[in-house]
Coordinates of C-alpha atoms in Angstrom, one line a residue:
X1 CA -35.9 -10.3 -4.8
X2 CA -33.0 -8.3 -3.5
X3 CA -29.5 -9.2 -4.8
X4 CA -25.9 -8.4 -3.9
X5 CA -23.4 -10.5 -5.8
X6 CA -24.2 -14.0 -4.8
X7 CA -26.2 -13.0 -1.8
X8 CA -29.8 -13.4 -2.9
X9 CA -32.8 -12.8 -0.6
X10 CA -36.2 -14.0 -1.6
X11 CA -37.5 -12.6 1.7
X12 CA -35.9 -11.0 4.7
X13 CA -36.1 -13.3 7.7
X14 CA -34.3 -13.4 11.0
X15 CA -31.3 -15.7 11.2
X16 CA -30.4 -17.8 14.2
X17 CA -26.8 -17.1 15.3
X18 CA -24.7 -20.3 15.7
X19 CA -23.4 -21.4 19.0
X20 CA -20.0 -19.9 19.5
X21 CA -17.2 -19.4 21.9
X22 CA -14.6 -16.7 22.1
X23 CA -11.1 -18.0 21.4
X24 CA -8.1 -16.6 23.2
X25 CA -7.4 -14.3 20.3
X26 CA -10.6 -12.4 20.8
X27 CA -12.4 -13.7 17.7
X28 CA -15.7 -15.6 17.7
X29 CA -14.8 -19.1 16.5
X30 CA -17.7 -21.1 15.0
X31 CA -18.1 -24.7 16.3
X32 CA -17.3 -27.4 13.9
X33 CA -19.9 -29.9 15.2
X34 CA -22.4 -31.5 12.8
X35 CA -25.0 -29.0 14.0
X36 CA -23.0 -25.9 13.4
X37 CA -23.7 -23.6 10.4
X38 CA -21.4 -23.9 7.5
X39 CA -18.6 -21.3 7.0
X40 CA -19.0 -18.0 5.1
X41 CA -16.0 -18.2 2.8
X42 CA -14.0 -15.1 2.0
X43 CA -10.9 -14.7 -0.1
X44 CA -8.7 -11.7 0.5
X45 CA -6.1 -11.0 -2.2
X46 CA -3.1 -9.3 -0.6
X47 CA -1.5 -9.6 2.8
X48 CA -0.7 -6.0 3.6
X49 CA -2.5 -3.7 6.0
X50 CA -5.6 -3.4 3.8
X51 CA -5.9 -7.2 3.6
X52 CA -5.3 -7.9 7.2
X53 CA -7.6 -5.2 8.5
X54 CA -10.4 -6.3 6.2
X55 CA -10.0 -9.9 7.4
X56 CA -10.0 -8.8 11.0
X57 CA -13.2 -6.8 10.6
X58 CA -15.0 -9.6 8.8
X59 CA -14.0 -12.2 11.3
X60 CA -15.0 -10.0 14.2
X61 CA -18.5 -9.4 12.8
X62 CA -19.3 -12.8 11.2
X63 CA -18.6 -15.6 13.6
X64 CA -18.8 -18.2 10.9
X65 CA -16.5 -16.4 8.5
X66 CA -13.4 -18.3 7.3
X67 CA -10.8 -16.1 5.5
X68 CA -8.3 -17.4 3.0
X69 CA -5.6 -14.8 2.3
X70 CA -3.6 -15.0 -0.9
X71 CA -0.2 -13.5 -1.3
X72 CA 2.2 -13.5 -4.3
X73 CA 5.3 -13.7 -2.0
X74 CA 6.1 -16.3 0.6
X75 CA 6.3 -13.5 3.3
X76 CA 3.2 -11.6 4.5
X77 CA 2.6 -7.9 5.5
X78 CA 3.2 -6.2 2.2
X79 CA 4.0 -2.5 2.6
X80 CA 4.8 -2.9 6.3
X81 CA 7.6 -5.3 5.5
X82 CA 8.8 -3.9 2.2
X83 CA 7.8 -0.2 2.3
X84 CA 8.1 1.2 5.8
X85 CA 11.5 2.8 6.5
X86 CA 13.8 0.5 8.4
X87 CA 14.5 3.3 11.0
X88 CA 10.8 3.5 11.7
X89 CA 10.3 0.2 13.6
X90 CA 7.3 1.6 15.6
X91 CA 5.3 1.8 12.4
X92 CA 5.7 -2.0 12.0
X93 CA 4.0 -2.7 15.3
X94 CA 0.8 -3.5 13.5
X95 CA 2.4 -6.8 12.5
X96 CA 1.6 -8.0 16.0
X97 CA -2.1 -7.5 15.3
X98 CA -1.9 -9.1 12.0
X99 CA -0.1 -12.1 13.6
X100 CA -3.0 -12.3 16.1
X101 CA -5.5 -12.4 13.2
X102 CA -3.5 -15.1 11.4
X103 CA -3.3 -17.4 14.4
X104 CA -7.1 -17.8 14.4
X105 CA -8.3 -21.2 13.3
X106 CA -10.6 -19.4 10.9
X107 CA -7.8 -17.9 8.9
X108 CA -5.6 -19.4 6.3
X109 CA -2.5 -17.9 4.6
X110 CA -1.6 -19.0 1.1
X111 CA 1.7 -17.5 0.1
X112 CA 3.9 -17.8 -2.9
X113 CA 1.0 -17.9 -5.4
X114 CA 0.1 -15.6 -8.2
X115 CA -3.6 -14.8 -8.5
X116 CA -4.6 -14.7 -12.2
X117 CA -1.5 -16.7 -13.2
X118 CA -1.0 -19.7 -10.9
X119 CA -4.7 -19.7 -9.9
X120 CA -7.4 -18.1 -12.1
X121 CA -9.7 -15.5 -10.7
X122 CA -12.6 -17.4 -12.2
X123 CA -11.8 -20.4 -10.1
X124 CA -11.4 -18.2 -7.0
X125 CA -14.7 -16.4 -7.6
X126 CA -16.5 -19.8 -8.1
X127 CA -15.3 -21.1 -4.7
X128 CA -16.0 -18.2 -2.3
X129 CA -19.0 -16.3 -1.1
X130 CA -17.0 -13.0 -1.2
X131 CA -13.7 -11.9 -2.7
X132 CA -11.9 -8.8 -1.6
X133 CA -9.0 -7.3 -3.7
X134 CA -6.6 -5.7 -1.3
X135 CA -3.3 -6.1 -3.0
X136 CA -2.1 -2.5 -3.0
X137 CA 0.0 -0.6 -5.5
X138 CA 2.8 -2.7 -7.1
X139 CA 4.3 -0.1 -9.5
X140 CA 5.4 3.5 -9.4
X141 CA 4.1 6.4 -11.5
X142 CA 6.2 7.6 -14.4
X143 CA 7.3 11.1 -15.2
X144 CA 6.8 10.6 -18.9
X145 CA 10.2 12.0 -19.7
X146 CA 12.5 10.4 -22.3
X147 CA 15.3 8.4 -20.7
X148 CA 13.8 8.0 -17.2
X149 CA 13.9 4.2 -17.4
X150 CA 16.9 3.7 -19.6
X151 CA 19.5 6.3 -18.7
X152 CA 22.1 5.2 -16.1
X153 CA 21.8 6.9 -12.8
X154 CA 18.0 7.2 -12.7
X155 CA 16.0 5.0 -10.3
X156 CA 12.4 4.8 -9.0
X157 CA 12.1 5.6 -5.3
X158 CA 9.9 2.5 -4.9
X159 CA 12.6 0.3 -6.3
X160 CA 15.2 1.9 -4.0
X161 CA 13.0 1.5 -1.0
X162 CA 12.1 -2.1 -2.0
X163 CA 15.8 -2.9 -2.5
X164 CA 17.0 -1.8 0.9
X165 CA 14.0 -3.5 2.5
X166 CA 14.6 -6.8 0.9
X167 CA 11.8 -6.9 -1.7
X168 CA 12.8 -9.9 -4.0
X169 CA 11.7 -8.0 -7.1
X170 CA 14.6 -5.5 -6.6
X171 CA 17.3 -7.8 -5.1
X172 CA 19.6 -7.0 -8.0
X173 CA 19.0 -3.3 -8.2
X174 CA 22.5 -2.3 -6.9
X175 CA 22.1 1.5 -7.1
X176 CA 25.4 3.4 -7.8
X177 CA 25.8 5.7 -4.8
X178 CA 29.6 5.7 -5.0
X179 CA 30.3 7.5 -8.3
X180 CA 29.2 11.0 -7.5
X181 CA 28.3 13.4 -4.7
X182 CA 24.9 14.9 -5.8
X183 CA 21.4 13.4 -5.9
X184 CA 18.1 14.9 -7.0
X185 CA 14.8 13.4 -5.8
X186 CA 11.7 14.3 -7.9
X187 CA 8.7 14.4 -5.6
X188 CA 8.1 15.7 -2.0
X189 CA 6.1 13.0 -0.4
X190 CA 7.1 10.8 2.6
X191 CA 8.8 8.2 0.4
X192 CA 10.9 10.9 -1.2
X193 CA 12.0 12.0 2.3
X194 CA 12.7 8.4 3.2
X195 CA 15.1 8.1 0.3
X196 CA 16.8 11.4 1.2
X197 CA 17.2 10.3 4.9
X198 CA 18.7 7.0 3.8
X199 CA 21.2 8.8 1.6
X200 CA 22.1 11.4 4.3
X201 CA 22.2 9.0 7.3
X202 CA 25.4 7.6 8.8
X203 CA 25.5 3.9 7.7
X204 CA 26.4 2.9 11.3
X205 CA 23.0 4.1 12.4
X206 CA 21.3 2.2 9.6
X207 CA 23.1 -1.0 10.8
X208 CA 20.9 -1.0 13.9
X209 CA 17.8 -1.4 11.7
X210 CA 16.5 -4.4 9.8
X211 CA 17.9 -3.0 6.5
X212 CA 19.4 -5.8 4.5
X213 CA 23.1 -6.6 4.7
X214 CA 23.5 -6.3 0.9
X215 CA 22.0 -2.7 1.1
X216 CA 24.2 -1.8 4.0
X217 CA 27.3 -3.0 2.1
X218 CA 26.4 -0.7 -0.8
X219 CA 25.5 2.3 1.4
X220 CA 28.8 1.9 3.3
X221 CA 30.4 3.2 0.1
X222 CA 27.9 6.1 -0.3
X223 CA 29.5 9.3 -1.5
X224 CA 26.4 11.4 -1.8
X225 CA 26.8 14.7 0.1
X226 CA 24.2 17.0 -1.5
X227 CA 20.5 16.1 -2.0
X228 CA 17.9 18.3 -3.7
X229 CA 14.2 17.3 -3.1
X230 CA 12.1 19.0 -5.8
X231 CA 8.4 19.6 -6.1
X232 CA 6.2 21.3 -8.7
X233 CA 4.2 23.3 -6.1
X234 CA 5.1 25.2 -2.9
X235 CA 5.9 24.1 0.6
X236 CA 2.2 24.3 1.8
X237 CA 1.2 21.9 -1.0
X238 CA 4.0 19.3 -0.4
X239 CA 2.8 15.9 0.6
X240 CA 5.3 15.1 3.4
X241 CA 4.2 14.9 7.0
X242 CA 5.8 16.8 9.9
X243 CA 7.4 13.7 11.4
X244 CA 9.3 12.9 8.2
X245 CA 10.6 16.5 7.6
X246 CA 11.5 17.0 11.2
X247 CA 13.6 13.9 11.2
X248 CA 15.5 15.1 8.2
X249 CA 16.1 18.5 9.8
X250 CA 17.5 16.9 12.9
X251 CA 20.0 14.5 11.3
X252 CA 23.4 14.7 12.9
X253 CA 26.0 16.7 11.0
X254 CA 23.6 17.4 8.1
X255 CA 22.7 20.9 7.0
X256 CA 19.3 22.0 5.7
X257 CA 19.4 24.9 3.3
X258 CA 16.9 27.7 4.4
X259 CA 13.6 28.1 2.6
X260 CA 12.9 31.6 1.2
X261 CA 10.5 33.6 3.3
X262 CA 8.7 34.5 0.0
X263 CA 7.0 31.1 0.1
X264 CA 5.2 32.1 3.3
X265 CA 3.2 35.3 2.6
X266 CA 1.3 36.9 5.5
X267 CA -1.6 34.8 6.5
X268 CA -5.0 36.7 6.0
X269 CA -6.5 37.7 9.4
X270 CA -9.7 35.7 8.7
X271 CA -7.9 32.5 7.7
X272 CA -7.0 29.7 10.1
X273 CA -4.8 26.9 9.1
X274 CA -5.6 23.3 9.9
X275 CA -3.4 22.0 12.8
X276 CA -1.2 19.7 10.7
X277 CA -0.5 22.4 8.0
X278 CA 0.1 25.0 10.7
X279 CA 2.7 22.9 12.4
X280 CA 4.6 22.1 9.2
X281 CA 4.6 25.8 8.2
X282 CA 6.0 26.8 11.6
X283 CA 8.6 24.1 11.5
X284 CA 9.8 25.0 8.0
X285 CA 10.0 28.7 8.9
X286 CA 11.6 28.2 12.3
X287 CA 14.3 25.8 11.0
X288 CA 15.0 28.1 8.0
X289 CA 15.9 30.9 10.4
X290 CA 18.5 28.7 12.2
X291 CA 22.0 28.9 10.7
X292 CA 23.4 25.5 10.0
X293 CA 26.9 24.4 10.8
X294 CA 29.4 25.4 8.1
X295 CA 31.3 22.2 8.7
X296 CA 28.3 19.9 8.1
X297 CA 29.4 16.9 6.0
X298 CA 26.2 16.6 4.0
X299 CA 23.6 19.1 2.8
X300 CA 20.0 19.0 1.6
X301 CA 17.3 21.3 0.4
X302 CA 13.6 21.5 -0.5
X303 CA 13.3 23.0 -4.0
X304 CA 9.8 24.3 -4.8
X305 CA 8.0 25.3 -8.0
X306 CA 10.1 23.1 -10.3
X307 CA 8.8 20.7 -12.9
X308 CA 11.2 18.2 -14.5
X309 CA 11.7 18.9 -18.2
X310 CA 14.5 16.6 -19.4
X311 CA 17.3 14.3 -18.3
X312 CA 20.7 15.1 -19.8
X313 CA 23.3 12.4 -20.1
X314 CA 27.1 12.6 -20.4
X315 CA 27.7 12.0 -24.1
X316 CA 30.7 9.8 -23.5
X317 CA 29.4 7.5 -20.7
X318 CA 25.6 7.8 -21.2
X319 CA 25.3 8.4 -17.4
X320 CA 23.0 11.1 -16.0
X321 CA 24.8 14.4 -15.5
X322 CA 22.0 17.0 -15.3
X323 CA 18.3 17.5 -14.9
X324 CA 16.6 20.5 -16.5
X325 CA 13.5 21.9 -14.7
X326 CA 11.0 24.5 -15.8
X327 CA 10.0 27.0 -13.2
X328 CA 6.3 26.9 -12.3
X329 CA 3.9 29.1 -10.5
X330 CA 0.6 28.6 -8.7
X331 CA -2.6 29.5 -10.6
X332 CA -3.5 33.2 -10.6
X333 CA -5.6 34.3 -7.6
X334 CA -4.9 30.9 -5.9
X335 CA -4.3 30.9 -2.2
X336 CA -0.6 29.9 -1.5
X337 CA -1.8 28.6 1.9
X338 CA -4.3 26.2 0.3
X339 CA -2.9 22.6 0.2
X340 CA -4.9 22.0 -2.9
X341 CA -3.8 25.1 -4.8
X342 CA -3.2 24.1 -8.4
X343 CA -0.4 25.0 -10.8
X344 CA -1.0 27.7 -13.5
X345 CA -1.6 26.1 -16.9
X346 CA 0.7 27.2 -19.6
X347 CA -2.1 29.2 -21.3
X348 CA -2.9 31.0 -18.0
X349 CA 0.7 32.3 -17.6
X350 CA 1.8 35.6 -19.1
X351 CA 5.4 34.9 -19.7
X352 CA 7.8 37.7 -20.4
X353 CA 10.6 35.1 -20.5
X354 CA 11.3 32.4 -23.0
X355 CA 11.2 28.7 -22.1
X356 CA 15.0 28.6 -22.0
X357 CA 15.0 31.6 -19.6
X358 CA 12.5 29.8 -17.4
X359 CA 14.6 26.7 -17.2
X360 CA 16.7 25.8 -14.2
X361 CA 19.5 23.1 -14.6
X362 CA 20.6 21.1 -11.6
X363 CA 23.8 19.1 -12.1
X364 CA 23.5 15.7 -10.5
X365 CA 25.0 12.2 -10.5
X366 CA 21.9 10.4 -9.3
X367 CA 18.2 10.8 -9.6
X368 CA 15.1 9.2 -8.0
X369 CA 11.5 9.7 -9.2
X370 CA 9.1 9.6 -6.4
X371 CA 5.7 10.9 -7.6
X372 CA 3.5 8.2 -6.3
X373 CA 2.6 4.5 -6.6
X374 CA 0.1 2.8 -8.8
X375 CA -1.8 -0.5 -8.8
X376 CA -2.0 -2.8 -11.8
X377 CA -4.8 -5.1 -12.9
X378 CA -4.5 -8.8 -12.2
X379 CA -4.9 -11.1 -15.2
X380 CA -8.4 -12.3 -15.6
X381 CA -10.1 -9.4 -13.7
X382 CA -12.4 -8.6 -16.7
X383 CA -13.5 -12.2 -16.9
X384 CA -15.2 -12.0 -13.5
X385 CA -16.6 -8.5 -14.1
X386 CA -14.0 -6.4 -12.3
X387 CA -13.7 -2.9 -13.9
X388 CA -10.1 -1.8 -13.4
X389 CA -9.3 1.8 -14.2
X390 CA -5.8 1.6 -15.6
X391 CA -5.4 5.4 -15.7
X392 CA -6.2 5.8 -12.0
X393 CA -4.7 2.4 -11.0
X394 CA -7.9 1.6 -9.0
X395 CA -10.9 -0.7 -9.2
X396 CA -14.2 0.9 -9.9
X397 CA -16.3 0.6 -6.7
X398 CA -18.8 2.4 -4.5
X399 CA -17.5 4.3 -1.5
X400 CA -17.8 1.2 0.7
X401 CA -15.8 -1.0 -1.5
X402 CA -18.5 -2.9 -3.5
X403 CA -17.0 -3.4 -6.9
X404 CA -19.1 -1.9 -9.8
X405 CA -19.2 -4.6 -12.5
X406 CA -18.3 -4.2 -16.1
X407 CA -20.8 -3.9 -19.0
X408 CA -22.6 -1.0 -17.4
X409 CA -24.3 -3.0 -14.8
X410 CA -24.1 -0.4 -12.1
X411 CA -25.9 -0.7 -8.9
X412 CA -27.6 1.4 -6.3
X413 CA -25.3 1.8 -3.3
X414 CA -27.9 2.8 -0.8
X415 CA -28.2 0.6 2.2
X416 CA -31.2 0.3 4.5
X417 CA -29.5 0.5 7.9
X418 CA -32.6 -0.8 9.8
X419 CA -32.7 -4.1 7.8
X420 CA -28.9 -4.1 7.1
X421 CA -29.8 -5.2 3.5
X422 CA -28.2 -4.0 0.3
X423 CA -30.9 -2.5 -1.9
X424 CA -31.5 -3.1 -5.6
X425 CA -28.2 -4.9 -6.1
X426 CA -27.8 -6.9 -9.4
X427 CA -24.3 -8.3 -9.9
X428 CA -24.5 -11.6 -11.7
X429 CA -25.8 -14.9 -10.3
X430 CA -28.5 -14.1 -7.8
X431 CA -27.6 -17.4 -6.1
X432 CA -25.4 -18.3 -3.2
X433 CA -24.0 -21.1 -5.2
X434 CA -22.9 -18.7 -8.0
X435 CA -19.8 -16.5 -8.3
X436 CA -18.7 -14.5 -5.3
X437 CA -19.6 -11.0 -4.4
X438 CA -16.7 -8.7 -5.2
X439 CA -15.1 -6.0 -3.0
X440 CA -11.9 -4.0 -2.8
X441 CA -10.0 -2.2 0.0
X442 CA -6.9 -0.1 0.5
X443 CA -4.9 1.6 -2.3
X444 CA -6.5 -0.5 -5.1
X445 CA -9.8 1.0 -3.9
X446 CA -9.0 4.6 -3.2
X447 CA -5.6 5.2 -4.7
X448 CA -2.1 5.3 -3.1
X449 CA -2.7 7.9 -0.5
X450 CA -2.6 8.2 3.3
X451 CA -0.9 6.3 6.0
X452 CA -1.5 2.9 7.7
X453 CA -4.1 4.4 9.9
X454 CA -6.2 5.6 7.0
X455 CA -5.8 2.2 5.3
X456 CA -7.2 0.6 8.5
X457 CA -10.2 2.9 8.4
X458 CA -10.8 2.2 4.7
X459 CA -10.5 -1.6 5.2
X460 CA -12.9 -1.5 8.2
X461 CA -15.4 0.3 5.9
X462 CA -15.1 -2.5 3.3
X463 CA -15.2 -5.2 6.0
X464 CA -18.4 -3.6 7.4
X465 CA -20.0 -3.7 3.9
X466 CA -19.1 -7.4 3.5
X467 CA -20.6 -8.2 6.9
X468 CA -23.7 -6.1 6.3
X469 CA -24.4 -7.6 2.9
X470 CA -24.0 -11.2 4.1
X471 CA -25.9 -10.8 7.4
X472 CA -28.6 -8.9 5.6
X473 CA -29.0 -11.6 2.9
X474 CA -31.0 -14.0 5.0
X475 CA -29.0 -17.0 3.7
X476 CA -28.8 -19.7 6.3
X477 CA -26.4 -22.7 5.9
X478 CA -27.3 -25.2 8.5
X479 CA -25.7 -28.6 8.1
X480 CA -28.9 -30.2 7.0
X481 CA -29.0 -31.7 3.5
X482 CA -32.7 -31.0 3.2
X483 CA -32.1 -27.3 3.7
X484 CA -29.7 -27.0 0.8
X485 CA -32.5 -27.2 -1.9
X486 CA -35.8 -26.8 -0.1
X487 CA -38.0 -23.7 -0.7
X488 CA -37.7 -20.9 1.8
X489 CA -40.8 -21.2 4.1
X490 CA -43.3 -18.6 3.2
X491 CA -41.1 -17.1 0.5
X492 CA -42.6 -18.8 -2.6
X493 CA -39.6 -19.6 -4.8
X494 CA -36.8 -21.9 -3.7
X495 CA -33.1 -21.0 -3.2
X496 CA -30.0 -23.1 -3.7
X497 CA -27.8 -22.4 -0.7
X498 CA -24.7 -24.0 -2.1
X499 CA -21.6 -24.5 0.0
X500 CA -18.3 -23.0 -1.2
X501 CA -15.1 -25.0 -0.8
X502 CA -12.6 -22.1 -0.6
X503 CA -8.9 -23.1 -0.6
X504 CA -9.8 -26.7 0.3
X505 CA -11.4 -27.0 -3.1
X506 CA -8.6 -25.3 -5.0
X507 CA -5.4 -26.6 -3.4
X508 CA -5.4 -29.9 -5.2
X509 CA -5.3 -28.4 -8.7
X510 CA -2.6 -25.9 -7.6
X511 CA -0.4 -28.7 -6.2
X512 CA -0.8 -30.6 -9.5
X513 CA 0.8 -27.6 -11.2
X514 CA 3.9 -28.0 -9.1
X515 CA 3.4 -24.7 -7.2
X516 CA 4.9 -24.7 -3.7
X517 CA 2.5 -22.6 -1.6
X518 CA 3.5 -21.3 1.8
X519 CA 1.2 -21.7 4.8
X520 CA 1.2 -19.5 8.0
X521 CA 3.1 -22.2 9.8
X522 CA 5.7 -22.2 6.9
X523 CA 6.0 -18.4 7.3
X524 CA 6.7 -18.7 11.0
X525 CA 9.6 -21.0 10.2
X526 CA 11.0 -18.5 7.7
X527 CA 10.4 -15.7 10.3
X528 CA 12.3 -17.7 12.9
X529 CA 15.3 -18.1 10.7
X530 CA 15.3 -14.4 9.7
X531 CA 15.2 -13.4 13.4
X532 CA 18.1 -15.8 14.2
X533 CA 20.2 -14.4 11.3
X534 CA 19.4 -10.9 12.6
X535 CA 20.4 -11.7 16.2
X536 CA 23.8 -12.9 15.0
X537 CA 24.3 -9.4 13.5
X538 CA 22.9 -7.5 16.5
X539 CA 19.6 -6.5 14.9
X540 CA 15.9 -7.6 14.9
X541 CA 16.1 -9.7 11.7
X542 CA 18.1 -10.3 8.5
X543 CA 15.6 -10.7 5.7
X544 CA 15.9 -13.2 2.9
X545 CA 15.9 -11.1 -0.4
X546 CA 15.2 -14.0 -2.7
X547 CA 12.2 -16.3 -2.9
X548 CA 14.2 -19.4 -3.4
X549 CA 16.1 -18.7 -0.2
X550 CA 12.9 -18.5 1.7
X551 CA 11.6 -21.7 0.3
X552 CA 14.9 -23.4 1.0
X553 CA 14.2 -23.0 4.7
X554 CA 11.1 -25.2 4.3
X555 CA 12.9 -28.1 2.5

């Protein structure tokens, strides 16, 4: 017997495809007549890009698939809504595709519900054929420096971005940008540059975006004139993309401090840089050779080879006044043009200077840590066999997103492409009426790296694995009571092809707990009001920043 999760195959037999028609959204919609096959129930946890792209892929490949998407907030789209910079509206165009997916009759959105709290993962796993965790990274990484979370004037970049994008979690952040003129950003990824661009931009330009009104009110009092963007390694190891750094360099009335030519040693004759790295290198060197306007109202710089050592507060006010950095260097014999060049370990460095002599202090009034995001485990994951690596912030899985269960029950990830059957799988039940097969996609699968396009590719990979495992299982669910318990012809043993109820089987108990869930139709009502509020202010939308205000629309 071959097993994958709850997909059990006593023998491999051809399946008859159900009669279908193509709906106007381009998905194959299974007929709901008495003779139709029963649905393949999939729960997707998370409504960001990873969740929607996985749902789309599964629905496109399995014409009897019904996807229930669970989201903690009343509003969908995750990072696209709450993480993409407001002045990058083109990046949010993927919402149109997600809306197309959601409008299919084979898709259900269940918002404003906490998985593992409002609804147990055990109940979810028992009522679906497959569950895919695609909820992304909900926290930011810490520096591990005393005072970073308690000292006044220090913020996480994720919190700041969430605040100006209307994420309810940070509605009351109220960052103080009016008490000083200098800010330091620790980290050199795209999020760090988003924070810098927000601080350096003219607020009247930001008013044209969907940035929240409460954020615009605070930023209208912004006094920041100098921004340092610091990184532990060199310019060729920085994580930002060319689009982000070019935008910073072309801000009106903003001066970029030149980067020392010493960071760009002669390129060996036999070395050829990848296109993206070459373009960034050329841009940084070209812009550094251009003299900026002496009258620029704001300034910024990229500061390399600096690792934060300590935050220093004003002894009277307790507010941040200075950050001390230790000067770093790349490992001996490392290639400065290598994007993966590592830092020299303390033991590798031959220091002629003391630590104090290698310390650089930057006076500042404000600081943001921006060294990456991190996912957290959902309550009850271990109860259903999910192995969450808290150090990495990812779920243990194979490369295609099949979750490797706890208790050492690892499985062979090889797949026979000819039969489209997962080989030698052994999750738990071995029965289609047992717990769901478990998958993951996006940042909770591979870590918080890449852009939306890379998340799409990753989600498609997981979606393909789900489809291949199910279609290769040989399970047939024709609506014939006799077929639900009869032996498989010619296969010897019998198989219980039990039906899963999905959200229909769970919503009654959730309602009894007094939880007000949000459907896709409910979200469209919220969306309509946000757009109307935005139109009154001359922009696309004005987001609600509190959950209770969203729900009030539905009363």
